[in-house]
mmCIF file of C-alpha atoms in Angstrom:
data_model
loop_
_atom_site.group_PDB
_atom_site.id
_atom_site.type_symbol
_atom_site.label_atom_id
_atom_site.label_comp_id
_atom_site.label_asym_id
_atom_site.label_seq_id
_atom_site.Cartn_x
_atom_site.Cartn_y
_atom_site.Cartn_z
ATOM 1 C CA UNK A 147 43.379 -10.651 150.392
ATOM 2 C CA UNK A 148 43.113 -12.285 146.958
ATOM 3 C CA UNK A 149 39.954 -14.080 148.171
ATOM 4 C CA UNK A 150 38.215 -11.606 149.549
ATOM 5 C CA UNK A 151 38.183 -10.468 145.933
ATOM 6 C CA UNK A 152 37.341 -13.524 144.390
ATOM 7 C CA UNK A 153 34.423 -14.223 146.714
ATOM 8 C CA UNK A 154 33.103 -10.498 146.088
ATOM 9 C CA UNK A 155 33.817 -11.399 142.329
ATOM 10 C CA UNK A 156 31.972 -14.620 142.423
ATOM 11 C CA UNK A 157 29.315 -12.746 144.079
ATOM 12 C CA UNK A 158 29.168 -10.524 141.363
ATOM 13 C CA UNK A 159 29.259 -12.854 138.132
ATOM 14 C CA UNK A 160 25.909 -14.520 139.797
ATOM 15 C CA UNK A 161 24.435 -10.693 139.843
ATOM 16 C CA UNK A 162 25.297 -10.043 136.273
ATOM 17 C CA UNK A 163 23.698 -13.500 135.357
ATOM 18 C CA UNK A 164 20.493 -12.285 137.145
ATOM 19 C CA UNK A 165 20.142 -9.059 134.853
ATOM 20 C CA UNK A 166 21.394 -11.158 131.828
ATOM 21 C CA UNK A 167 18.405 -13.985 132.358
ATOM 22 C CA UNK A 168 15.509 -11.410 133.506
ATOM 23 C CA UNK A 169 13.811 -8.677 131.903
ATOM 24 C CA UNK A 170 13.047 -5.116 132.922
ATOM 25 C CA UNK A 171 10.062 -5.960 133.889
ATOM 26 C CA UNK A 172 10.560 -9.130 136.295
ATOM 27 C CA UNK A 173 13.557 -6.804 137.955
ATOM 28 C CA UNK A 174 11.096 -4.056 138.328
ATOM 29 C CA UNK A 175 8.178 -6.230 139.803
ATOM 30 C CA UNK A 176 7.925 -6.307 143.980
ATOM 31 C CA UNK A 177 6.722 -9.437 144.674
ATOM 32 C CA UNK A 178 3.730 -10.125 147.257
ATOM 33 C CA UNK A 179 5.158 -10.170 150.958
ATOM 34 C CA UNK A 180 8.533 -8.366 149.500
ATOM 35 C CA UNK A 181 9.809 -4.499 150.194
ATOM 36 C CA UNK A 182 11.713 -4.225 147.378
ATOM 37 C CA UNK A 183 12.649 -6.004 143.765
ATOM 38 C CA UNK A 184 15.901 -7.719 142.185
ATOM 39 C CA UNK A 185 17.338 -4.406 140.692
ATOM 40 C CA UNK A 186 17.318 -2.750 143.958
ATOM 41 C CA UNK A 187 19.069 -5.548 145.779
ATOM 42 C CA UNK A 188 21.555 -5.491 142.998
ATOM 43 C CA UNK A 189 21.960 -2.094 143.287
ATOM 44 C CA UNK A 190 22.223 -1.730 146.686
ATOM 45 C CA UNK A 191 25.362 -4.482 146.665
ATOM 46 C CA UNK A 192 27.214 -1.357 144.575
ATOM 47 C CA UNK A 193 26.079 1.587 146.914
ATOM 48 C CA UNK A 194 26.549 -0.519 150.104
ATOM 49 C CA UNK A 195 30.513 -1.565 148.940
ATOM 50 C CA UNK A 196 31.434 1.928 148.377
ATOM 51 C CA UNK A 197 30.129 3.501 151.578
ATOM 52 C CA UNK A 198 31.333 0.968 153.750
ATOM 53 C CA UNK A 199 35.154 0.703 151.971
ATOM 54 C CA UNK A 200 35.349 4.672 150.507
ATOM 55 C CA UNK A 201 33.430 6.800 153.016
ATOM 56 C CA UNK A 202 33.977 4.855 156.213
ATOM 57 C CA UNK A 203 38.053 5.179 154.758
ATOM 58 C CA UNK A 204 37.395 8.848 154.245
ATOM 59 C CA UNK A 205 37.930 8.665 150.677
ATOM 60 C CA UNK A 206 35.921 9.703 147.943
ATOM 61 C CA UNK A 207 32.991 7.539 146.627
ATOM 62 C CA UNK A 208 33.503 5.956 142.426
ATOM 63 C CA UNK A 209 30.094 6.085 142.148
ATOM 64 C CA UNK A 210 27.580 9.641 142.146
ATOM 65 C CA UNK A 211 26.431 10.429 146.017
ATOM 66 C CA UNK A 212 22.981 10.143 144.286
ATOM 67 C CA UNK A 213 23.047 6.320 143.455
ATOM 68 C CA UNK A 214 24.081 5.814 147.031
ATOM 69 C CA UNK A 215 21.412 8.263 148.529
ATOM 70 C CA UNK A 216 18.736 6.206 146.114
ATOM 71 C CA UNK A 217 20.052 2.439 147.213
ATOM 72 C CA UNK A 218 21.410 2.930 150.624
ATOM 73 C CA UNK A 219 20.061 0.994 153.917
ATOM 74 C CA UNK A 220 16.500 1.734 155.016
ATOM 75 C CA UNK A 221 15.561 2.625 151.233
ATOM 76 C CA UNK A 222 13.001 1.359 148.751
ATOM 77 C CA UNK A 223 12.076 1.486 145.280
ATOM 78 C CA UNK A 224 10.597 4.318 144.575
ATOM 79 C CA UNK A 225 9.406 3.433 140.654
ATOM 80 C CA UNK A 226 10.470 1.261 137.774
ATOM 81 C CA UNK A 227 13.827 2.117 136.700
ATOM 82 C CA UNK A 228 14.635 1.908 133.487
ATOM 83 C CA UNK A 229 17.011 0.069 131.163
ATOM 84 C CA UNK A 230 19.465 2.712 130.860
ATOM 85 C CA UNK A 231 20.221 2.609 134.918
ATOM 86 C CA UNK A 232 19.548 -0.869 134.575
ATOM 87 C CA UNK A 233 22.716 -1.204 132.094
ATOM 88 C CA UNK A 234 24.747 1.446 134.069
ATOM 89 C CA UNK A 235 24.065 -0.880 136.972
ATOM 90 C CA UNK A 236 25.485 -3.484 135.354
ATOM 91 C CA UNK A 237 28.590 -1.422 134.450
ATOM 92 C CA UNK A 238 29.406 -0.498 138.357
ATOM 93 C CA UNK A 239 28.924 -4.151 139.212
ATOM 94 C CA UNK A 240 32.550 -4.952 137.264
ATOM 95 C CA UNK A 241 33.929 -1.306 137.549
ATOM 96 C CA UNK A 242 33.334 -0.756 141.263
ATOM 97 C CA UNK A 243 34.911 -4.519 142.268
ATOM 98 C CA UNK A 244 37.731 -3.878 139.829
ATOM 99 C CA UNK A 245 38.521 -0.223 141.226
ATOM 100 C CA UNK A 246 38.479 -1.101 144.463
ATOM 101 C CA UNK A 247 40.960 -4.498 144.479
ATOM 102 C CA UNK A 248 43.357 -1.720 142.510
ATOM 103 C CA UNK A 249 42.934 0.391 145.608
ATOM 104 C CA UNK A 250 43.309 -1.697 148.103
ATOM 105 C CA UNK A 251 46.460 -3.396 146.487
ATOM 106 C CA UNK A 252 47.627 0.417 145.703
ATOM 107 C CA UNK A 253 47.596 0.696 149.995
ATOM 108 C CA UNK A 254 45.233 3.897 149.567
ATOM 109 C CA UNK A 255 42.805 2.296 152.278
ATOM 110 C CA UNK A 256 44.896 4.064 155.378
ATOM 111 C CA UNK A 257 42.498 5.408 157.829
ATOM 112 C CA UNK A 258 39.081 3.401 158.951
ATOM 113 C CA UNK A 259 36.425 4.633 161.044
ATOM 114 C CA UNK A 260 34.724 2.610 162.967
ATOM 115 C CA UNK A 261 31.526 1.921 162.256
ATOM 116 C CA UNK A 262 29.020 -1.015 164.134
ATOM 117 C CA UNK A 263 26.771 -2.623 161.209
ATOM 118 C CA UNK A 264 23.165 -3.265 162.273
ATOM 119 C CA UNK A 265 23.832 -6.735 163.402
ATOM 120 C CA UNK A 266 26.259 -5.349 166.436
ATOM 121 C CA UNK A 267 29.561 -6.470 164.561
ATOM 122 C CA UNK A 268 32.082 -3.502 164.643
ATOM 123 C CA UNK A 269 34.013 -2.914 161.558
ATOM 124 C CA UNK A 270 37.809 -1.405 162.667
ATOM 125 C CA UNK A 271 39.225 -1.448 159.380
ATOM 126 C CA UNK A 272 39.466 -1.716 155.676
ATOM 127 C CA UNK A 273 40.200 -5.471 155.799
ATOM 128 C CA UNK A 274 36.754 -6.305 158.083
ATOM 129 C CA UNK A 275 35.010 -3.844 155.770
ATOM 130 C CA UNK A 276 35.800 -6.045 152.902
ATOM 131 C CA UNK A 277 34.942 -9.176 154.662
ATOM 132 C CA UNK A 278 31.842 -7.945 156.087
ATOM 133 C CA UNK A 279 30.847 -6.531 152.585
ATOM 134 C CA UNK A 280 31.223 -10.127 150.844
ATOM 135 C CA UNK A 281 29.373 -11.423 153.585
ATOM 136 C CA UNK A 282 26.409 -8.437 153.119
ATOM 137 C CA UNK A 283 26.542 -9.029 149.482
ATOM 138 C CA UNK A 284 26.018 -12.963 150.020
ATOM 139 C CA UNK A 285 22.749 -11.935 152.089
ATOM 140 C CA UNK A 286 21.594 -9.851 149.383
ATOM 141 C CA UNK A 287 22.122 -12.305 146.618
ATOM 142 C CA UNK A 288 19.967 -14.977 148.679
ATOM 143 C CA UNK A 289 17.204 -12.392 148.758
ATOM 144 C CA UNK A 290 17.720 -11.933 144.691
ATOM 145 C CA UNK A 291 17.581 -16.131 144.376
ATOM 146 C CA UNK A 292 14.357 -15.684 146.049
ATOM 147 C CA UNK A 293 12.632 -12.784 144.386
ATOM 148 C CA UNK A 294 13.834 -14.505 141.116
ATOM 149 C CA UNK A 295 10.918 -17.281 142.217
ATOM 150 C CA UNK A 296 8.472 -15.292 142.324
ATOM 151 C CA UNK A 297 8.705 -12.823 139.285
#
């Protein structure tokens, strides 16, 4: 499982080098033809990991219930946010990838419910959940790479 980790933490080092290299502004701005900006899809990489590893496991969230309510699927921006969630973004893209590797290597991820992602591919346990998040995350990066064009 040690790649599955390093891929998500790959994934994650390019994120952080997005908010490092733009400013509040540029990850605020929705681009003609877009739904939503950089910070969201950043964002949403954080609330996305911990529903589909903690809640589909039963287990209780790392992050507030409101983060994920704001950034889950089928959600938008709603307004500018501002540097202080911007930073505390930031934070949960380290803390949530680091809590959850201790986790999984502390065997806490026992149950899994199933759950069938909106592209049809059922995800039975803890190990497709993690492959299926780098793989989400990888998607959502891609859309960042192009927003980052256009802002």
């Amino acid at each position: 499982m040690n790649s599955v980790f390093e891929v998500q933490k790959t994934i994650r080092e390019i994120l952080l080098k997005v908010l490092d290299n733009h400013s509040l502004e540029q990850l605020n701005k929705i681009p003609p033809g877009f739904k939503n900006n950089i910070i969201w899809n950043i964002a949403h990489c954080v609330a996305s990991q911990q529903a589909l590893v903690y809640k589909l496991s039963g287990l209780p969230v790392t992050i507030s219930e409101e983060f994920i309510a704001k950034y889950r699927k089928d959600t938008k921006p709603e307004g500018d946010v501002s540097q202080a969630e911007v930073d505390e973004i930031r934070t949960l893209l380290s803390t949530t990838l680091e809590q959850v590797e201790n986790d999984f290597a502390a065997g806490i991820f026992v149950d899994y419910n199933e759950y069938t992602t909106s592209l049809g591919y059922t995800l039975k346990n803890i190990n497709g959940a993690l492959d299926f998040n780098n793989y989400h995350e990888g998607v959502h990066t891609g859309i960042v790479m192009s927003l980052r064009k256009f802002v």
